[in-house]
Amino acid sequence: MKKMIRIVSCVILSLIVLIMAVMIYSGYFRDRHQGKNGSIAPEHSSDTSHTASAGSPETGTEEKNIILDISSDFEFAYRCGTVEELKSHSDVIIKGAVMAQRPWVNDEATIGTDYTVQVEECYRGEMKKGDTVTVSNLGGDILAREYFEKQDDPKAEEFREEMEKDPDNTYVRFRCDGAWLPEEGKTYFWFLEADTEQENRIYNPVNVYEGIYVIEGENVNRYMPDAAEIPGAADFENQMSLSDMEQRIIDGTENQFVDKNKYFPETICKK
């Protein structure tokens, strides 16, 4: 009997050691790949040498060799949970298709994308149907060699070495709160703020991803992070019908006023 007890005790002890080892490894993997702050690793999420789509609400069409996948959590000064709240912060509101996109990386190694958008409908601003506008936003995929020209974090060295194996076919990806990115050929509603610091007229979506709704058939939707982490998110207007969106934009728009420090007076644009 004592021998049996010793055997059972050894088995239980072995199981406990195995469980602790799994927990330690899992914790390391999570910290290494799902961090939330602004450096390369372990704070930023990262994954090496995998093939990923270009990014969309569902799936992308362009396959890229992503050697570093960065995601950051943003804390906005305010949240725009409803269309009315988006309208109150928008200088320009349009419906338009992405005709082209150009990724960029600035001197702080922050990745963004400039989108050339062709206007299909203008609800606020001075644009008309057929005009094109540049929308600049955070997030994108850029050649790794361009990124590492700006990034001098020692933690990035392992990814730099990976890039040097195939410099023409390795990319770094940056996502704000994990948000999908607009795609060429797709049409979106854009709630935009004028970028007064730029010499040319460039616009930024309100709160990065909150001011972009993709049109999918007769419905529209936007990206939103885990609702559990955002107060009041249960009441956010993240999905609705196309007709409801257009009606909400039009209702009362002519009676609202844009910040006087911005470029454009309040107008309803005509085709």
Short mmCIF file of C-alpha atoms in Angstrom, two decimals, residues 77-80 82-93 124 191-194 204-207 256-259 262:
data_model
loop_
_atom_site.label_atom_id
_atom_site.label_comp_id
_atom_site.label_asym_id
_atom_site.label_seq_id
_atom_site.Cartn_x
_atom_site.Cartn_y
_atom_site.Cartn_z
CA ALA A 77 -8.92 61.78 -25.99
CA TYR A 78 -12.56 61.00 -26.79
CA ARG A 79 -14.50 58.17 -28.38
CA CYS A 80 -16.93 58.51 -31.28
CA THR A 82 -22.18 57.14 -32.85
CA VAL A 83 -22.50 58.72 -36.26
CA GLU A 84 -23.60 61.96 -34.60
CA GLU A 85 -20.40 62.03 -32.56
CA LEU A 86 -18.34 61.39 -35.68
CA LYS A 87 -20.11 64.24 -37.46
CA SER A 88 -19.34 66.61 -34.60
CA HIS A 89 -15.59 66.01 -35.08
CA SER A 90 -15.52 65.90 -38.90
CA ASP A 91 -14.55 68.67 -41.28
CA VAL A 92 -15.31 66.53 -44.32
CA ILE A 93 -17.66 63.57 -44.79
CA ARG A 124 -19.80 67.88 -45.93
CA PHE A 191 -15.35 60.94 -41.53
CA LEU A 192 -12.31 63.20 -41.90
CA GLU A 193 -10.42 65.94 -40.11
CA ALA A 194 -8.32 68.41 -42.08
CA ASN A 204 -7.06 62.08 -41.40
CA PRO A 205 -9.91 59.77 -40.36
CA VAL A 206 -11.42 60.70 -37.02
CA ASN A 207 -9.77 58.51 -34.36
CA GLN A 256 -24.11 71.79 -37.61
CA PHE A 257 -20.94 73.86 -37.46
CA VAL A 258 -17.35 72.83 -37.96
CA ASP A 259 -14.58 74.02 -35.65
CA LYS A 262 -10.47 74.19 -39.45
#
